[in-house]
Every structure is written in C-alpha cells, then in structure tokens.
Coordinates of C-alpha atoms and ligand atoms in Angstrom, one line a residue:
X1 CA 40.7 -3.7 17.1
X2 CA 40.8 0.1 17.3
X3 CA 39.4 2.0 14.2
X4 CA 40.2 5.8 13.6
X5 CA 38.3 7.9 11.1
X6 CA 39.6 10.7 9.6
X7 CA 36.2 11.8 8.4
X8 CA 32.7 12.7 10.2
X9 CA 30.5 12.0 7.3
X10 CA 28.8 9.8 5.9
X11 CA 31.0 6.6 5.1
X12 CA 32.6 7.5 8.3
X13 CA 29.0 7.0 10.2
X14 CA 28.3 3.5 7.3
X15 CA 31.7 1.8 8.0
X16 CA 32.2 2.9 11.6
X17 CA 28.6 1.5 12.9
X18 CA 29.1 -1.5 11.4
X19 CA 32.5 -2.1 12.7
X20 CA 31.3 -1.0 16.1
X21 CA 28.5 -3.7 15.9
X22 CA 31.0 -6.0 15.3
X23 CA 33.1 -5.5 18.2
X24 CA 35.7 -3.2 17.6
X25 CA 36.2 0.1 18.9
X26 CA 35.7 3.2 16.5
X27 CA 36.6 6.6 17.1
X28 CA 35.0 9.1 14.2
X29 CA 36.8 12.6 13.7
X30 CA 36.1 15.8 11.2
X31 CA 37.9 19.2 10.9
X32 CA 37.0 20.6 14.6
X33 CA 38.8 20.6 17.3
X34 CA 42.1 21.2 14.9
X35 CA 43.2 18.2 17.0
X36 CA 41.0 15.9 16.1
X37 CA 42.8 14.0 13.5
X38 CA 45.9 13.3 15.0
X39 CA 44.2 11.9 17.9
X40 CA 42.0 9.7 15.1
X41 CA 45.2 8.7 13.8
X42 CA 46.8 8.3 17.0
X43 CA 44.0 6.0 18.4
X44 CA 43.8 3.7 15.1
X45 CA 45.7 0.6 14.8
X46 CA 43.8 0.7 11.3
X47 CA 42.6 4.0 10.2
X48 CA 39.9 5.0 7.5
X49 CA 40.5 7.9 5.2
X50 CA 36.8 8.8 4.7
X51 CA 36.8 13.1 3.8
X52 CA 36.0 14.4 0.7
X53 CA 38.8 14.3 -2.2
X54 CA 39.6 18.3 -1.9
X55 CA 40.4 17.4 2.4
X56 CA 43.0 14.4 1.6
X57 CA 45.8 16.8 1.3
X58 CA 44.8 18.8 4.8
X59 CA 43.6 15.9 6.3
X60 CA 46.8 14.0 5.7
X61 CA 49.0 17.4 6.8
X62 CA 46.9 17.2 10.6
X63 CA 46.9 13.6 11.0
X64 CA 50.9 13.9 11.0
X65 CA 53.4 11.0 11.7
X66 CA 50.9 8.6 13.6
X67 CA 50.1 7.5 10.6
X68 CA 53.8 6.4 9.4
X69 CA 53.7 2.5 8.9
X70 CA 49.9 2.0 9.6
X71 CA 47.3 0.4 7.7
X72 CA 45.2 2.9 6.2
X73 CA 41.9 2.0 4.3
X74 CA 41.5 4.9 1.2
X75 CA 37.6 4.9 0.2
X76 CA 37.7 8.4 -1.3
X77 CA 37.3 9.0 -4.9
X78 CA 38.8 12.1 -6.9
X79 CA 35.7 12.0 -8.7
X80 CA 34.1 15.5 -8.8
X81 CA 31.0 16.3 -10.8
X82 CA 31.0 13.3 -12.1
X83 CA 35.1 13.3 -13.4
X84 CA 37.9 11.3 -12.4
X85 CA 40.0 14.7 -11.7
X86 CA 43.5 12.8 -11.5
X87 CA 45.7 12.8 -14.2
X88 CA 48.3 10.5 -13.5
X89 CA 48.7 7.8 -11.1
X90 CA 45.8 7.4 -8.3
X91 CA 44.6 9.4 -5.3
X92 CA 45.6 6.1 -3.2
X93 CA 49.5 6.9 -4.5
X94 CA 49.4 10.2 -3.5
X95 CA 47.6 9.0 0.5
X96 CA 50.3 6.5 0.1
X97 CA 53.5 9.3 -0.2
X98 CA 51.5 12.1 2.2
X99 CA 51.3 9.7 4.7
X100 CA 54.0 7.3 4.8
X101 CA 51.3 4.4 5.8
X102 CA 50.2 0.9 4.4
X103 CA 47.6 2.0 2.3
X104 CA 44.8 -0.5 1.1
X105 CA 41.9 1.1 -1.7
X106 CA 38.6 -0.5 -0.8
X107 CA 35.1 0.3 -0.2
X108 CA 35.0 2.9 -3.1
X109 CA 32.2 1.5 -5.5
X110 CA 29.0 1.4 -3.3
X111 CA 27.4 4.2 -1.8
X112 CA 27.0 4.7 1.4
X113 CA 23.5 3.1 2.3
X114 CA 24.6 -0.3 0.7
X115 CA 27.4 -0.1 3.7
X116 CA 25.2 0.3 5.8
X117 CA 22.9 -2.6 4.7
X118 CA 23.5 -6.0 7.2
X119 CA 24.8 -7.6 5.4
X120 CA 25.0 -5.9 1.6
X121 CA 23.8 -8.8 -0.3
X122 CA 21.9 -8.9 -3.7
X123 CA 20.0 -11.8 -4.8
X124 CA 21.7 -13.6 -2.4
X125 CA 25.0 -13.1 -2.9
X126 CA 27.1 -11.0 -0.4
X127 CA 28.9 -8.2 -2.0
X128 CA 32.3 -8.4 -3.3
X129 CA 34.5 -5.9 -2.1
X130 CA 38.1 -5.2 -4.6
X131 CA 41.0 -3.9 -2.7
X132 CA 44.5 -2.4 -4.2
X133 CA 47.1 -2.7 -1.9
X134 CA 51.0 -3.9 -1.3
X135 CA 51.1 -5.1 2.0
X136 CA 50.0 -8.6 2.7
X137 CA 49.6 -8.1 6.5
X138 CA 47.4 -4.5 6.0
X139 CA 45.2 -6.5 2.8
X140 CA 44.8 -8.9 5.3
X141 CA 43.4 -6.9 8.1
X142 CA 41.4 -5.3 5.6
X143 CA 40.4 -8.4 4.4
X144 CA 39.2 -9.2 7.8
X145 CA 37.4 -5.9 7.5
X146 CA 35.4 -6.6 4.8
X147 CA 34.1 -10.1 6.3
X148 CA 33.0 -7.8 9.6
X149 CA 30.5 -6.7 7.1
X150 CA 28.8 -9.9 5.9
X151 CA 31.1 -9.2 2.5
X152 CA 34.1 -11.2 0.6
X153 CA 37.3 -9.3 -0.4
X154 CA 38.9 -10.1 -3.6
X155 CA 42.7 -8.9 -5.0
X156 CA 42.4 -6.3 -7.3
X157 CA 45.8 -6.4 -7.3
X158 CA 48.6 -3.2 -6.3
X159 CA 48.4 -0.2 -5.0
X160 CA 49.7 1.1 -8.6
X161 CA 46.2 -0.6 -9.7
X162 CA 44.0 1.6 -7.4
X163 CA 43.9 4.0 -10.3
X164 CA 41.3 1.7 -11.3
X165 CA 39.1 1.3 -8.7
X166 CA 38.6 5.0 -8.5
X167 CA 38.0 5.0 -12.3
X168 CA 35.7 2.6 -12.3
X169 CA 34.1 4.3 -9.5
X170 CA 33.5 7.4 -12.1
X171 CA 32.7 4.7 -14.6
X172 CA 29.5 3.6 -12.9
X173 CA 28.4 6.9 -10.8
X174 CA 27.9 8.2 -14.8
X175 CA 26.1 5.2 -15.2
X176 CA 23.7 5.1 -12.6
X177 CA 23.2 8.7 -13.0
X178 CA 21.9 8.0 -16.6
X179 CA 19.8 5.2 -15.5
X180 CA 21.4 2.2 -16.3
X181 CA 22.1 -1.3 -14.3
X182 CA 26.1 -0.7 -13.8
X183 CA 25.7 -4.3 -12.5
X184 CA 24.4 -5.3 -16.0
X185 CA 27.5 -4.4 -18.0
X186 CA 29.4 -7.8 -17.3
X187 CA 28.4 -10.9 -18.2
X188 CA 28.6 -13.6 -15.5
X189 CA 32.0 -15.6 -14.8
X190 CA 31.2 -18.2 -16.6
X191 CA 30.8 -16.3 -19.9
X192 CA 34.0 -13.9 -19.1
X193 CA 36.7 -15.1 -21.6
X194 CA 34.5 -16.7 -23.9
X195 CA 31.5 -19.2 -24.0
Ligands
LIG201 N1 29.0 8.8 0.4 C1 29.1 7.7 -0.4 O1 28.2 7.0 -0.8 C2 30.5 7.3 -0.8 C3 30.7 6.1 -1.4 C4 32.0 5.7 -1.7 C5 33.1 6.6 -1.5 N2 32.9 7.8 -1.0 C6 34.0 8.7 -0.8 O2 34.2 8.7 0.7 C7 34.7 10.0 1.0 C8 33.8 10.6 2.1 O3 32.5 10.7 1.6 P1 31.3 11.1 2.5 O4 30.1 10.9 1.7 O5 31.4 10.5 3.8 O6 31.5 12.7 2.7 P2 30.8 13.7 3.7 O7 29.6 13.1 4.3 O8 30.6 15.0 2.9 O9 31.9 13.9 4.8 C9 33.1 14.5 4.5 C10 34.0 14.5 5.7 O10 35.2 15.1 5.1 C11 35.5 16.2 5.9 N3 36.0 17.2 4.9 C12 35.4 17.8 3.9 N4 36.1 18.7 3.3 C13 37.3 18.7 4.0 C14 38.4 19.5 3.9 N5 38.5 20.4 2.9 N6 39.4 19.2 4.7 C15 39.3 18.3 5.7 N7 38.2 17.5 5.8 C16 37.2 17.8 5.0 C17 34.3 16.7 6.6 O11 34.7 17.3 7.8 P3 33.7 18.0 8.8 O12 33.0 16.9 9.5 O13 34.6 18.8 9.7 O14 32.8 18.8 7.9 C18 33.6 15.4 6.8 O15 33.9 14.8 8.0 C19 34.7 10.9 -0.3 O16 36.0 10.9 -0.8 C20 33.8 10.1 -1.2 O17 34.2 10.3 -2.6 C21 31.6 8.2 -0.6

C-alpha cells in the first residue's frame, strides 16, 4: 500500500524503512518545500503523523483536506521534558478534530531503535504493539501494519482511551530515565488479577 509521512525524523526514517522492506511504498516529508505535506498526505492511502508534538497543529493546517476520511497512524507524544503537557482529553482527539481522518494511536511506547530492530523481539517474544482507535477497517490496516514489523497488535481500546497510551508513554520515559526496568513493573498474565 502507499505510506505518507508527515515527518522527516526519526520514527519517520524507523517505521518507513521497515514498511518499505516489506513491500509498500513510503514517501517521507518534513517542513521544506511548504508543499511537502500535502503531497505526503495526498500520496498516502495510510498516513503517519510522525513530527514533534509542538508541529501537530502546523503540520495538520499544511496537510489540508487529503487527509479527511483517511487512516492516520498518531505516534507522537505531548510529552515534553519529561511531562504529559495535555490537560484534557489526548493529543490523538485533537489529530482526530484537526484532521477530519480515522485516526489510530500506536507505536508511541518504544523508541525509535527498537522500530527499527527486525523484528523487535525480547526474550523471544515479539513486541506487543497497543493501538486506540474507532474504526474497525483503519485498526485493521494498522493492525496489518504492525505484523509488517514482525510484531502483534492488541486493542487498547477507543480513541477516547489514547489518553492513555501517551500517559503511559510519560509514565515509563521517567522510568527509564531514572534507571529502572519499565518492563519490570507488571507481573506476568498469569499473576494479573490475582494468583
Ligand atoms: N524518537 C523516538 O524514539 C520516538 C518514539 C515514540 C514516539 N515518538 C514521537 O514521534 C514523533 C516524532 O519523533 P522523532 O523522534 O521522529 O522527531 P524528530 O526526529 O525530531 O523529527 C521531527 C520531525 O518533525 C518535524 N517538525 C518538528 N517541529 C515541527 C514543527 N514545529 N512544525 C512542523 N514539523 C515539525 C521535523 O520537520 P523537519 O524535517 O522539517 O525539521 C521532522 O521531520 C514525536 O511526537 C515523538 O514524541 C518518538
């Protein structure tokens, strides 16, 4: 399928190679020329929102009406210096009402070298990738998406639960930052509601 990227960065360079390697076709796009996202956006029959939380708002604005009705993957978090900086709802609501599109949270908890690992798998398990999102048909191409990658998709439920994600995002970034196993905070299934 066709990817656009609104984003030149990093995730865009993680996500987009490994979708490239597995077949589709991925066109990338940052703030220069001023016409670059819309044609992103206008290329994409699935689009990634990969720009740093301060660009959604711009981002969105260029990309325009292309994106009305599309399936658009939200990796960003509003997590600056270390803060969730929302204060209510989620900043996949707010892609959601800028942009008109189907928009589908995922691919917000791992940095950006663990996308880019083939496939991201830790003691031999493949990584489990949450999305948030509304629309069956988009949560299934992103589903799809996420398999591309050698990983397994679970529900995390709405797109009003994407809030969440991005807080648990700033959950274990503080974390790792302070040296401990995020992984490690959770017992195993089996142990989850009781032993
Ligand atoms: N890096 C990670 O490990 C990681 C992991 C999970 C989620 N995320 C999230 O993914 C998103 C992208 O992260 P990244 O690491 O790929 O960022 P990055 O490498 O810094 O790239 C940011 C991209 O955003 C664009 N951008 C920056 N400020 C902008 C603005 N004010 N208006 C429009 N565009 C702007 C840049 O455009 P130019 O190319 O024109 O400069 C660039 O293409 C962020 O929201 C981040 O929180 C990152």
């Amino acid at each position: 399928m066709r990817i656009g990227i609104l984003g030149a960065g990093n995730m865009a360079d993680a996500l987009g190679t490994q979708w490239a390697r597995a077949g589709h076709e991925v066109r990338t796009s940052g703030r220069e020329p001023a016409d670059a996202f819309a044609q992103a956006a206008e290329f994409g029959e699935v689009v990634l929102l990969a720009v740093r939380h301060e660009g959604v708002g711009e981002t969105l604005r260029a990309a325009g009406s292309a994106l009305t009705g599309k399936v658009l993957i939200d990796c960003t978090n509003p997590v600056v210096d270390g803060e969730l900086v929302t204060r209510t709802g989620s900043a996949a609501q707010r892609v959601a009402e800028l942009s008109g599109a189907r928009v589908v949270k995922a691919f917000n908890l791992c940095h950006e070298d663990v996308w880019r690992m083939t496939p991201p798998a830790f003691d031999g398990a493949p990584l489990v990738v949450p999305l948030c999102g509304d629309d069956p048909a988009a949560l299934a191409t992103v589903e799809s998406l996420v398999r591309d990658l050698g990983c397994v998709p679970a529900s995390g439920g709405g797109l009003a639960r994407a809030g969440l994600l991005e807080a648990t995002a700033a959950l274990v970034i503080g974390l790792w930052r302070g040296g401990a196993d995020a992984q490690a905070i959770l017992p195993p299934l089996a142990y989850a509601q009781g032993g």
